[in-house]
Structures are given as C-alpha cells and as structure tokens.
C-alpha cells in the first residue's frame, strides 16, 4: 500500500516516533531523518481539483510559516511537496497516504482525502522553526464518516465572520460537518413569563415572509451561500437547520395564528393547515431552484421536544415529521432529524430509510430502537457533549479529559455500540445558548468550543485507536494554530509596547485574548460620553462610556462599566486584566474593581413568600424565592486595533499574555 521512497539518513539517526497532529494519525511507520522543504509543490496530474487543492495549500502554508511555495509539474526533486490524486478503494472517501522522505508525498483517491493530507503537512510544518518534517509514512483513514459541531445561532447571534473562522478551524482539524441552528428562542421565565416578550430569532434572510428575519443579527442569502462555498473549499459540509414544530417562537411571533394554544406559543399548532402552508413556504424558499440557498446534500428539520400529552398530538407530530422528511427529499436533500420518536411513540409511520437521526437524549429517541427502525445515527449525547455557556447545567466547558480517555461516537448516553457499527454515522458536539441575554460573548463561546473541537476531532477520527496519553495531547495541542490566518482567541506571540498612543492610530494587533494584562498611563482631559480608547471588530473599550461617562467596554451588544471616571488634569496608570471569568481594573497598581459573573434573579409576584406590613408604619418588607436565575458574564477580549478620537494623553502602553 505504501509508495516507495528514499529516506534521508545518517549513521547515527534514530527512527522517528509518531509525530503530533490533531487528529492523531491512525497509522505511522517511522523512518530516519527529516524532510527539509525546497519551496516547491509538484502536482502528479493536471486536474482542476488537484490545482485548487495545491493553491489552498500554498496560501495556507504561507499564512502559517511566512514561506511562499511555488506550484509546478515535472519530476519531483529533493525537498518537494508532491500531491497526487489516484484511485484507491482502500482509502475510501477521506483517507490518504503520506510518505515523507526526500520528498513529502500526499496521495489520495478523492479531493477531500488529499485536502486532509495537506492539513497534516501544515500542522507538522508549523511545529518547527525551520518547518522540517520527520520522515516516515502513514495511511490515515477516519473511523467515522461524520465528525462535527452544532452551533445555536437562534438564541444568540453568531456573526458571519466567526462562522467563517469556524469553518476554517474545523477544516484544519478534519472535522467535516457544521450544523447551523438557524432559529430558536429563550426561556419564557426570563422574560416576565410573557411569550410575546420572550427572545426569539430566525437568522436567515427571507423574501417569502418579509419581516420574519431577526432584527438583532441575521445572514443574507448571499453570505450564507458564500459560507457554504468556503466550507466546501475546506472539506466541511454546512447542514442548515430550521427547527420545527417546537422551538418555533420566531415563527409564531411573525404569524401568531399558527401557535399552539395548548402547549405554548413556541409550539406550532399541528392541527392547522396554515401551519403546514407556512413551514412549506419557508423550506421551499431555500431549497428550490438550480442554485438553492441550501447548497449541501443534507438539511436538518428539527423535530424535537414537542408535547406527547395526548395520543392525537403524538400521531400529528409523527405525521408532521414524516411530511418534512419527504418534503426536503423532494428537493434532492437527505433529511436529518432530532427525532423524538420514543417520546412520541405511536402508529403513524415515519420514514427511516436514508434518514439521519441526531441522538441526543435516549428518553426522546432510544438509539437501539432507532437503529432497528432503520435510521442512521449521529452520536451527540447531551450528558457528554452539550455546552450551555454559564447556565449552571450540562457543561460550561466539556470534560475533555473524560471524553478523550473514554468516549467514541459508539457511546450514546448509557448505550454502547460496537465500534464501527454501520448504524453509527459519526459524532458531534454542540453549543446551546439557552440563557439568552446572559452576557456571553462570541469570544466566550470560542473559548469553550476550541478545546472541545480539538478533542472531538481526535475521538471521531481515531475512535478506539487513540494512543497518545491525554496529558501529552493536552500539552501539545497548544503548539498548533487555530487554523491558517485564524486567531479568534487573540493569542499574542510576543508582548508589545508603545511609548505613546496617538488618537486615530492603528495598532499592530486586532485584540488580545484570555489571559491578558493591558496597562497604560492616562493624563486625563474632559472627554465626551462615548469617547473610545480602543476598538476592534469585536469590541470597544471606552475612556468615557456612552451612558455614564465612566471607564467601560462593550461587545456583543452588552455595555459594562467600572465605577471609575478618568480624573481630569491628573495622571494615572490604568491596568486591565481579563480571563474567561472576569475583567479587572487596577489604578496605579491597586485593585479597584473586578467585574465577574453576576447573578441576576428572575422575580415574579407569585414568588412572594413573606409580606410584612404594620399598621401605622411607613415600611414594608417583601421576601421572594426566585424561580430562576441567570449568571450574567462581564468578560472582555481586549480590543486594540484602532485608537479612538480622545483628547487625553495616553502613554506607556504595555500588552502581554498572562495575569500576575
């Protein structure tokens, strides 16, 4: 199976151990010596796909190493990268062969396999200052076909810039599926128990239903199509999800007459023809035509957590599910469902052939039963791989060590299947932004997603074949970039300083992420409310915030302020320190204030447990038992890209990673 090669040898060289990449190579035969790149990429073939893959590799190699490669043809020479597309049934859709000797060769049967091979070359290259690669060979084939992540954009708007970065990160770690949850709603108890006031959003532009699209953030059809094209270049499939008939408050806000009167306004009324007319029209808008908005081969239709209180409702739910499976199939798409068919057990048949079920909770859909019914299963068990940021339930951060040591997609809740069971298509993890309004930023979400992405990338690619101990993996994963030209975490390679920051100047970095220390000296002048000190594309730091004229910051639509005003005519040293839990202010080296998680209680009149009132007194005491609480977050990835139009004098700027 391995191509012939000549190894770079020395008399006293040792056999190279398996090199570190994410996901781990499923096979490795070490050789002696190192491959030193010459600066050329040789193509063994002339297809457009081969050339396009080479061009992407060249651009990404330069982004990671600063070195420009030249693409050419002809006989490979020492130091050349060689890319080959060649039929090989044993490699399947995504496998590749890597031979590193005098040349660095990647051979695959498909463009996707070839692309994954170039990701391995890039990861190996970026771990060495001279970009040398250890000699050896590997036949690297994933254990599971679907390796993915689902992001909830309904309860919190996720900007397109981040989705594009996410696609690149997933491609870099050979995660091939991104499910975009396009609609959802917050929990009613956080909004005065009033459905009409409860947060709800549908994030995609709609011409069929003008006014349906969320006002606080959405995607145009054009940019959603462009996201899918970018994903295709990175061997990632975008699976759009429109979640019905529950989680559908955005639709009933728009059209109240299709809301269920029995089960809550976030449930569609399954007994009304108008409901089907509305949902048909919505799916049709994105599925029809020669160039549909939903470009990929799969579409997720939701179908979860509807009431099963009555038999006629159960049967209607099953009929609804069957209807929309067949509806998307009519447009040539494969349907995906959450599929609450154990919860909604009944007689009405629901199509299972060629349907993929996201198995998240066995009480809603028993995996073994669903396998017997003929569904393909995606393992996404809530008790293992659900992130709900700062909510106090499920995971704030995944237990990556436990997952790495114990989990593969063959485990769904308390049920374990045989590895490579043909019914288990693969595994995914998810971020659910349940607590709409809790101050979580996209940067906070990223801080939770990235280590999980690296971990699940290993477990979905290698399954039970993972060999590297977790402690070594957890240490070495930090050696790798998020992706070529992607730094969403805002990590600084080296600290930097500026003697003076002039108003309007552009700084050398966009932002600095957790954990960081930023300090500067201010000689204060009178500043108008809203005066910015620094801005990035993601955040603003104010010398005088727009509301109170105090030191503060805004990001993701949230404004947070310190109880401190810059003194006019005085010189003070300001230090801001931030991590994933808090943002701290120091004045002249002394701690002034720390903005950490803030508990916000939801209190209603019905929660009153004690009421005291003495006749003739002017006071009264009320005691409440809050029915719900939210952990409001006040974190900041510090913005640095552009200085504002301030009057004060800013000197001695110092930016570094770490908090003393």
XYZ file of C-alpha atoms in Angstrom:
660
model
C 0.000 0.000 0.000
C 2.881 2.401 0.755
C 4.634 4.221 -2.093
C 8.346 3.641 -2.459
C 10.643 6.344 -1.090
C 14.238 7.136 -0.283
C 14.820 8.246 3.290
C 17.226 10.946 4.438
C 19.579 9.010 6.678
C 22.592 9.487 8.890
C 24.782 6.883 10.519
C 23.502 7.660 13.977
C 19.916 8.721 13.178
C 17.036 7.290 15.128
C 13.681 6.095 13.883
C 11.183 8.931 14.185
C 8.324 8.327 16.617
C 4.793 9.171 15.562
C 4.607 12.954 15.146
C 1.953 15.028 16.874
C -1.013 16.177 14.799
C -4.718 16.646 15.551
C -6.397 14.302 14.949
C -3.765 11.677 15.713
C -2.527 9.648 12.763
C -4.253 6.259 12.723
C -1.093 4.617 11.379
C 2.606 5.506 11.397
C 5.796 3.771 10.277
C 8.763 5.843 11.377
C 11.930 6.320 9.354
C 15.219 8.153 9.880
C 15.915 11.806 9.218
C 13.995 14.967 8.437
C 12.409 16.397 5.311
C 13.608 19.928 4.535
C 11.242 21.806 2.172
C 12.684 23.199 -1.052
C 9.877 25.649 -1.700
C 8.121 23.711 -4.467
C 4.840 21.816 -4.747
C 4.778 19.272 -7.574
C 1.451 18.047 -8.921
C 1.203 14.483 -10.126
C -1.665 15.086 -12.516
C -3.417 18.015 -14.163
C -6.976 18.143 -12.844
C -8.564 21.412 -11.734
C -9.321 19.868 -8.344
C -5.669 18.985 -7.848
C -4.553 22.501 -8.761
C -7.172 24.093 -6.494
C -6.095 21.935 -3.553
C -2.478 22.901 -4.223
C -3.339 26.602 -4.346
C -5.129 26.376 -0.989
C -2.153 24.509 0.480
C 0.268 27.160 -0.806
C -1.784 30.031 0.650
C -2.186 28.284 3.999
C 1.497 27.328 4.153
C 2.491 30.960 3.679
C -0.015 32.096 6.330
C 1.462 29.656 8.856
C 5.163 29.819 8.029
C 5.688 33.042 6.103
C 7.258 30.997 3.297
C 5.967 31.144 -0.284
C 5.746 27.861 -2.198
C 5.754 27.575 -5.985
C 3.413 25.120 -7.738
C 4.908 23.204 -10.631
C 4.918 19.980 -12.631
C 7.520 17.506 -13.741
C 9.812 15.191 -11.859
C 9.883 15.691 -8.117
C 13.216 16.604 -6.570
C 14.584 16.518 -3.063
C 12.629 18.841 -0.775
C 9.486 18.982 -2.920
C 5.942 18.516 -1.715
C 4.121 16.134 -4.052
C 0.323 15.922 -4.351
C -1.350 13.031 -6.160
C -4.942 12.056 -6.887
C -5.040 8.334 -7.591
C -7.784 5.697 -7.359
C -7.521 3.574 -4.233
C -10.652 1.888 -2.857
C -8.956 1.098 0.442
C -8.682 4.792 1.284
C -12.404 5.433 0.990
C -13.756 8.968 0.723
C -11.429 10.638 3.231
C -8.289 8.564 3.677
C -4.858 9.484 2.372
C -1.321 8.107 2.230
C 1.590 10.237 3.416
C 5.186 9.359 2.582
C 7.872 11.651 3.978
C 11.404 11.043 2.748
C 13.449 13.072 0.264
C 10.055 14.359 -0.854
C 6.847 14.855 1.110
C 4.122 12.992 -0.751
C 0.370 13.001 -0.194
C -1.720 10.609 -2.242
C -5.495 10.211 -2.039
C -8.397 8.867 -4.058
C -10.526 11.999 -3.553
C -10.056 15.748 -3.240
C -11.288 15.539 0.347
C -8.693 12.930 1.268
C -5.973 14.974 -0.431
C -7.085 18.087 1.437
C -6.911 16.258 4.779
C -3.391 15.157 3.902
C -2.336 18.761 3.314
C -3.737 19.674 6.751
C -1.378 17.110 8.246
C 1.561 18.603 6.342
C 0.651 22.069 7.576
C 0.381 21.003 11.212
C 3.726 19.214 11.000
C 5.325 22.230 9.325
C 4.177 24.817 11.840
C 5.668 22.932 14.799
C 9.244 23.537 13.670
C 11.028 26.881 13.369
C 12.672 25.629 10.158
C 9.470 23.811 9.052
C 11.174 20.439 8.753
C 9.027 17.298 8.925
C 10.037 13.916 10.391
C 10.461 11.154 7.844
C 8.056 8.262 7.902
C 4.834 7.059 6.339
C 1.191 6.865 7.269
C -2.030 5.532 5.883
C -4.527 7.732 7.692
C -8.230 6.821 7.463
C -11.002 8.129 9.745
C -13.014 5.693 11.827
C -16.237 7.719 11.496
C -17.696 9.441 8.454
C -19.396 12.364 10.240
C -17.330 14.444 12.623
C -18.976 17.642 13.593
C -20.244 20.512 15.660
C -23.621 22.232 16.038
C -23.849 25.918 16.936
C -27.018 27.587 18.200
C -27.342 30.884 16.329
C -31.017 31.301 17.205
C -30.748 32.308 20.854
C -27.535 34.258 20.273
C -26.486 35.812 17.003
C -23.163 34.405 15.830
C -21.602 36.844 13.320
C -20.738 35.547 9.875
C -17.063 36.415 10.424
C -16.926 33.907 13.258
C -18.769 31.235 11.284
C -16.195 31.658 8.515
C -13.362 31.290 11.026
C -15.116 28.264 12.486
C -15.274 26.605 9.073
C -11.514 27.104 8.657
C -10.807 25.721 12.126
C -12.951 22.677 11.505
C -11.221 22.038 8.205
C -7.819 22.343 9.860
C -8.752 19.605 12.328
C -10.519 17.353 9.806
C -13.975 17.974 11.313
C -16.230 17.730 8.284
C -19.695 18.854 9.469
C -21.009 22.168 10.798
C -24.692 22.260 11.718
C -26.078 25.805 11.880
C -29.152 26.017 14.132
C -30.942 28.951 12.481
C -33.884 29.550 14.800
C -34.763 29.207 18.461
C -35.985 31.172 21.436
C -35.116 31.977 25.016
C -36.902 30.670 28.071
C -40.129 32.426 28.965
C -39.321 32.721 32.679
C -36.507 35.153 31.863
C -38.904 37.451 30.032
C -41.690 38.012 32.532
C -43.409 34.746 31.596
C -44.678 36.556 28.517
C -44.267 34.744 25.210
C -44.649 37.993 23.306
C -41.646 39.465 25.125
C -39.506 36.325 25.011
C -36.418 36.448 22.822
C -36.833 34.580 19.557
C -34.999 34.751 16.257
C -34.793 33.320 12.771
C -31.412 34.284 11.362
C -31.719 33.912 7.585
C -32.985 36.462 5.072
C -36.488 35.630 3.830
C -38.317 37.020 0.807
C -41.304 34.726 1.274
C -42.014 36.190 4.706
C -40.779 39.810 4.835
C -40.143 40.849 8.420
C -39.531 37.312 9.697
C -35.754 37.681 9.814
C -34.315 38.768 13.183
C -33.511 42.442 13.585
C -30.637 41.950 16.051
C -28.484 39.974 13.624
C -29.019 37.825 10.560
C -27.418 36.368 7.440
C -28.235 37.420 3.917
C -28.837 34.617 1.456
C -25.731 35.677 -0.433
C -23.405 35.489 2.562
C -24.915 32.179 3.706
C -24.233 30.772 0.238
C -20.674 32.146 0.393
C -20.208 30.471 3.785
C -21.170 27.144 2.246
C -18.756 27.695 -0.644
C -15.952 28.445 1.804
C -16.879 25.308 3.715
C -16.702 23.245 0.532
C -13.168 24.552 -0.077
C -12.271 23.401 3.426
C -13.936 19.979 3.031
C -16.650 20.932 5.533
C -20.346 20.395 4.947
C -22.754 23.023 6.250
C -26.006 21.485 7.468
C -28.633 24.218 7.883
C -31.287 23.542 10.490
C -34.764 25.036 10.662
C -36.164 23.745 13.935
C -39.883 22.915 13.920
C -42.503 22.282 15.307
C -41.180 23.201 18.795
C -38.548 25.885 19.438
C -40.555 27.872 16.891
C -41.419 31.109 18.694
C -39.778 33.213 15.975
C -42.377 31.885 13.541
C -45.356 32.378 15.847
C -44.240 35.910 16.705
C -44.487 36.540 12.971
C -47.709 34.585 12.485
C -49.494 34.156 15.862
C -52.381 32.170 14.410
C -50.144 29.104 13.872
C -49.134 28.954 17.565
C -50.422 26.164 19.756
C -52.897 27.338 22.352
C -52.396 24.191 24.430
C -48.624 23.732 24.618
C -47.151 27.204 24.482
C -46.518 29.793 21.816
C -43.139 28.237 20.987
C -45.051 25.190 19.678
C -46.649 25.233 16.245
C -50.274 24.133 16.032
C -50.073 20.789 14.232
C -53.798 20.681 13.558
C -53.977 23.833 11.430
C -53.449 23.709 7.644
C -51.956 27.217 7.874
C -49.035 25.787 9.851
C -48.052 23.485 7.007
C -48.540 26.227 4.434
C -46.177 28.466 6.385
C -43.455 25.854 7.007
C -43.698 24.537 3.429
C -43.137 28.049 2.139
C -40.165 28.572 4.425
C -38.305 25.392 3.420
C -39.218 25.854 -0.238
C -37.591 29.293 -0.351
C -34.170 27.826 0.475
C -34.485 24.514 -1.385
C -35.906 25.350 -4.789
C -34.140 26.429 -7.965
C -30.961 25.466 -9.786
C -28.845 27.383 -7.277
C -30.664 26.900 -3.945
C -29.672 28.763 -0.798
C -29.148 25.411 0.942
C -26.365 24.063 -1.290
C -25.378 20.900 0.584
C -26.733 17.400 0.403
C -28.369 17.462 3.873
C -30.935 19.610 5.677
C -31.945 19.311 9.337
C -35.672 19.760 10.041
C -35.561 19.809 13.853
C -38.499 17.782 15.266
C -37.755 17.655 18.963
C -39.294 18.281 22.390
C -42.924 18.573 21.367
C -45.595 17.575 23.868
C -46.659 13.930 23.987
C -49.509 14.570 26.446
C -52.225 13.296 24.116
C -52.336 10.455 21.618
C -53.769 12.570 18.815
C -50.938 15.081 19.302
C -48.350 12.297 19.154
C -49.791 10.987 15.906
C -49.865 14.512 14.442
C -46.252 15.059 15.457
C -45.213 11.833 13.746
C -47.136 12.803 10.613
C -45.512 16.252 10.687
C -42.041 14.687 10.942
C -42.736 12.294 8.074
C -44.125 15.135 5.948
C -40.983 17.273 6.228
C -38.579 14.384 5.765
C -40.256 13.743 2.439
C -40.563 17.461 1.710
C -36.798 18.075 1.776
C -36.157 14.785 -0.041
C -38.347 16.084 -2.860
C -35.640 18.679 -3.477
C -32.873 16.078 -3.548
C -31.706 16.543 0.047
C -31.132 13.987 2.756
C -33.180 14.755 5.850
C -31.763 14.969 9.365
C -33.976 14.970 12.466
C -33.630 15.150 16.238
C -36.382 12.599 16.091
C -38.303 12.273 19.346
C -39.878 9.022 18.216
C -39.540 7.191 21.529
C -41.073 10.161 23.318
C -43.698 10.299 20.563
C -44.332 6.577 20.204
C -47.335 5.882 18.031
C -48.778 4.147 14.990
C -48.252 6.808 12.319
C -45.307 5.691 10.171
C -42.258 7.959 9.909
C -39.808 7.371 7.085
C -36.472 5.957 8.268
C -34.670 4.794 5.131
C -31.785 7.166 4.312
C -32.762 9.457 7.214
C -30.140 10.609 9.746
C -31.141 10.991 13.388
C -29.220 13.170 15.859
C -29.404 11.074 19.031
C -29.051 13.442 21.994
C -31.239 12.000 24.753
C -32.242 8.370 24.881
C -35.572 9.152 26.506
C -36.621 11.034 23.388
C -35.140 8.613 20.866
C -33.796 5.267 22.079
C -30.739 4.648 19.869
C -31.073 0.856 19.715
C -34.727 1.132 18.776
C -33.942 3.792 16.184
C -31.255 1.557 14.705
C -33.777 -1.283 14.424
C -36.190 1.076 12.688
C -33.525 1.804 10.082
C -32.217 5.260 10.977
C -28.581 6.267 10.599
C -27.437 7.662 13.926
C -25.246 10.607 14.886
C -23.954 10.379 18.447
C -24.476 13.721 20.208
C -25.331 12.716 23.811
C -26.353 15.686 25.950
C -24.741 14.398 29.144
C -21.342 14.193 27.452
C -21.057 16.749 24.649
C -23.527 19.588 25.329
C -22.088 23.002 26.169
C -24.538 25.537 27.609
C -22.400 28.586 28.474
C -22.651 29.867 32.055
C -26.042 28.207 32.590
C -25.201 26.009 35.579
C -26.314 22.799 33.882
C -24.877 20.487 31.249
C -21.313 21.682 30.651
C -19.857 25.157 30.720
C -16.693 23.561 29.300
C -16.680 19.955 28.145
C -14.835 17.410 30.264
C -12.266 16.888 27.531
C -10.112 14.525 29.571
C -13.029 12.163 30.163
C -14.093 12.314 26.522
C -10.551 11.731 25.287
C -9.997 8.758 27.569
C -13.434 7.145 27.434
C -15.712 8.323 24.644
C -16.165 7.473 20.998
C -19.266 8.007 18.835
C -20.196 4.410 19.644
C -21.358 5.650 23.064
C -24.738 7.392 23.081
C -25.827 8.153 26.605
C -25.900 4.882 28.545
C -25.887 2.756 25.403
C -22.706 1.424 23.818
C -22.495 0.078 20.300
C -19.700 -1.831 18.668
C -17.007 0.371 17.184
C -17.700 0.982 13.502
C -21.286 -0.214 13.803
C -22.661 0.706 10.358
C -25.661 2.406 12.008
C -23.404 4.966 13.740
C -22.532 7.579 11.159
C -20.372 9.611 13.500
C -20.270 12.029 16.396
C -20.816 15.704 17.117
C -20.837 18.182 19.994
C -22.997 21.249 20.446
C -23.227 24.723 21.930
C -26.708 25.738 23.090
C -27.138 29.397 24.074
C -30.134 28.671 26.306
C -29.759 31.701 28.548
C -30.388 34.440 26.023
C -29.228 37.737 27.495
C -26.622 36.316 29.890
C -23.754 38.458 28.615
C -21.842 35.599 26.995
C -19.781 36.856 24.059
C -18.825 35.068 20.864
C -15.279 35.071 22.244
C -16.537 33.257 25.352
C -18.222 30.707 23.120
C -14.998 30.274 21.175
C -13.058 29.735 24.403
C -15.356 26.801 25.101
C -15.520 25.449 21.557
C -11.835 25.304 20.648
C -10.536 22.722 23.175
C -13.668 20.641 22.567
C -13.117 20.853 18.814
C -9.563 19.580 19.101
C -10.624 16.771 21.453
C -13.635 15.583 19.454
C -11.579 15.785 16.268
C -9.314 13.092 17.719
C -12.092 10.877 19.027
C -14.193 10.975 15.866
C -11.183 10.302 13.614
C -9.333 7.656 15.649
C -12.108 6.173 17.815
C -10.660 3.425 19.989
C -7.307 3.691 18.202
C -6.277 6.826 20.101
C -2.824 6.093 21.552
C -1.313 9.357 22.809
C -1.928 9.870 26.568
C -4.280 12.735 27.338
C -1.738 14.773 29.298
C 0.613 14.791 26.306
C -2.222 15.635 23.929
C -3.440 18.459 26.148
C 0.049 19.910 26.370
C 0.962 19.592 22.700
C -2.351 20.787 21.237
C -1.336 24.317 22.217
C 1.528 24.097 19.713
C -0.955 24.289 16.850
C -2.698 27.288 15.338
C -6.475 27.507 15.314
C -6.146 27.441 11.528
C -4.060 29.279 8.933
C -4.633 33.042 9.352
C -7.153 32.428 12.171
C -6.606 33.671 15.724
C -10.044 34.039 17.293
C -8.558 33.541 20.774
C -6.407 36.660 20.313
C -3.203 34.969 21.417
C -0.072 37.162 21.254
C 3.179 35.560 20.137
C 5.182 38.293 21.857
C 4.305 41.194 24.175
C 4.403 44.691 22.713
C 4.722 48.252 23.936
C 4.056 51.763 22.617
C 5.583 54.863 24.168
C 2.590 56.986 23.181
C -0.764 56.188 21.592
C -1.982 58.977 19.344
C -5.688 59.442 18.635
C -6.806 57.600 15.497
C -3.660 55.462 15.165
C -3.827 51.810 14.007
C -2.126 49.314 16.309
C -0.248 46.144 15.255
C -2.783 43.645 16.635
C -6.564 43.287 16.481
C -7.117 42.177 20.083
C -5.605 40.266 22.973
C -7.410 37.291 24.482
C -7.539 35.428 27.799
C -5.436 35.609 29.991
C -4.028 39.101 29.414
C -2.723 42.274 31.030
C -3.031 45.675 29.339
C -1.669 48.782 31.042
C -1.295 52.430 30.029
C -0.869 55.845 31.583
C -3.561 58.482 31.118
C -3.212 62.213 31.627
C -6.908 62.984 31.733
C -8.823 65.618 29.781
C -12.559 66.214 29.722
C -13.981 63.573 27.381
C -17.488 63.429 25.917
C -19.648 60.417 26.704
C -18.917 57.661 24.201
C -15.223 58.515 23.790
C -13.372 55.386 22.719
C -9.859 54.463 23.726
C -9.529 51.334 21.562
C -11.712 49.465 19.110
C -11.555 46.104 17.309
C -14.085 44.478 15.016
C -15.462 42.720 18.098
C -15.358 45.214 20.978
C -14.840 48.791 22.171
C -13.014 49.995 25.281
C -14.227 53.417 26.454
C -12.408 56.177 28.272
C -15.891 57.593 28.820
C -18.749 55.176 28.267
C -21.866 56.355 26.369
C -24.199 56.017 29.344
C -22.361 57.264 32.429
C -19.062 58.716 31.239
C -17.081 56.079 33.122
C -14.373 53.639 32.125
C -16.074 50.692 30.406
C -16.405 48.374 27.453
C -18.969 46.981 25.053
C -19.140 43.824 22.978
C -21.934 41.700 21.549
C -24.460 44.419 22.337
C -23.623 44.498 26.071
C -22.223 47.586 27.834
C -20.296 47.074 31.080
C -18.806 49.870 33.137
C -16.372 50.226 36.007
C -17.289 52.580 38.816
C -14.420 54.867 37.864
C -14.020 58.099 35.914
C -10.729 59.271 34.486
C -9.694 62.246 36.660
C -9.255 65.446 34.652
C -5.820 67.019 34.931
C -4.301 64.045 36.741
C -2.017 61.279 35.573
C -2.952 57.702 36.475
C -1.826 54.251 35.387
C -4.705 52.033 34.288
C -4.300 48.245 34.187
C -6.940 45.934 32.738
C -6.650 42.207 33.304
C -9.026 39.689 31.812
C -9.710 35.977 31.671
C -12.680 33.774 30.855
C -14.400 34.649 34.145
C -13.773 38.331 34.835
C -12.422 41.722 33.783
C -10.378 43.532 36.449
C -9.442 47.204 36.852
C -6.324 48.351 38.710
C -5.471 52.001 39.356
C -1.792 52.766 39.948
C -1.218 49.076 40.642
C -4.021 48.714 43.185
C -7.138 46.666 42.517
C -10.113 48.962 42.074
C -12.887 46.667 40.809
C -13.460 43.223 39.350
C -16.387 42.529 37.062
C -17.061 38.816 37.471
C -20.176 36.700 36.929
C -23.215 38.489 38.292
C -26.243 36.528 39.451
C -29.481 38.010 38.151
C -32.647 36.626 39.747
C -35.961 36.476 37.975
C -38.624 37.531 40.458
C -42.386 37.471 39.907
C -45.218 38.486 42.257
C -46.253 34.842 42.546
C -42.872 34.111 44.167
C -43.617 36.277 47.193
C -43.286 34.100 50.317
C -43.490 36.675 53.097
C -45.189 40.025 53.380
C -44.971 42.212 56.451
C -46.925 45.396 56.994
C -47.572 47.004 60.359
C -50.438 49.477 60.540
C -49.111 52.967 61.089
C -45.605 52.093 59.841
C -44.156 53.538 56.665
C -42.079 50.499 55.747
C -42.842 47.075 54.483
C -40.677 44.021 53.774
C -41.181 41.581 50.961
C -39.258 38.310 50.651
C -39.114 36.345 47.428
C -37.946 32.925 46.317
C -36.571 33.470 42.805
C -37.891 30.923 40.356
C -34.929 31.292 38.029
C -31.535 32.900 37.932
C -29.117 33.878 35.216
C -25.335 34.149 35.527
C -24.542 37.358 33.661
C -20.980 37.421 32.274
C -18.733 40.510 32.085
C -15.696 39.252 30.213
C -13.682 41.080 27.561
C -11.223 40.094 24.869
C -9.413 43.424 24.860
C -9.710 45.444 21.621
C -6.543 47.055 20.251
C -6.866 47.561 16.514
C -7.777 51.252 16.341
C -7.338 54.130 18.772
C -10.296 56.452 19.274
C -10.591 60.225 18.969
C -9.721 61.079 22.552
C -8.240 64.282 23.995
C -6.366 62.703 26.903
C -2.698 61.795 26.597
C -2.084 58.026 26.505
C 1.466 56.803 27.136
C 3.410 53.723 28.171
C 1.040 51.133 26.639
C 2.071 47.585 27.531
C 0.272 44.460 26.313
C 1.137 40.933 27.393
C -0.311 37.474 27.915
C -0.784 36.362 31.491
C -2.127 37.805 34.735
C 0.200 38.417 37.658
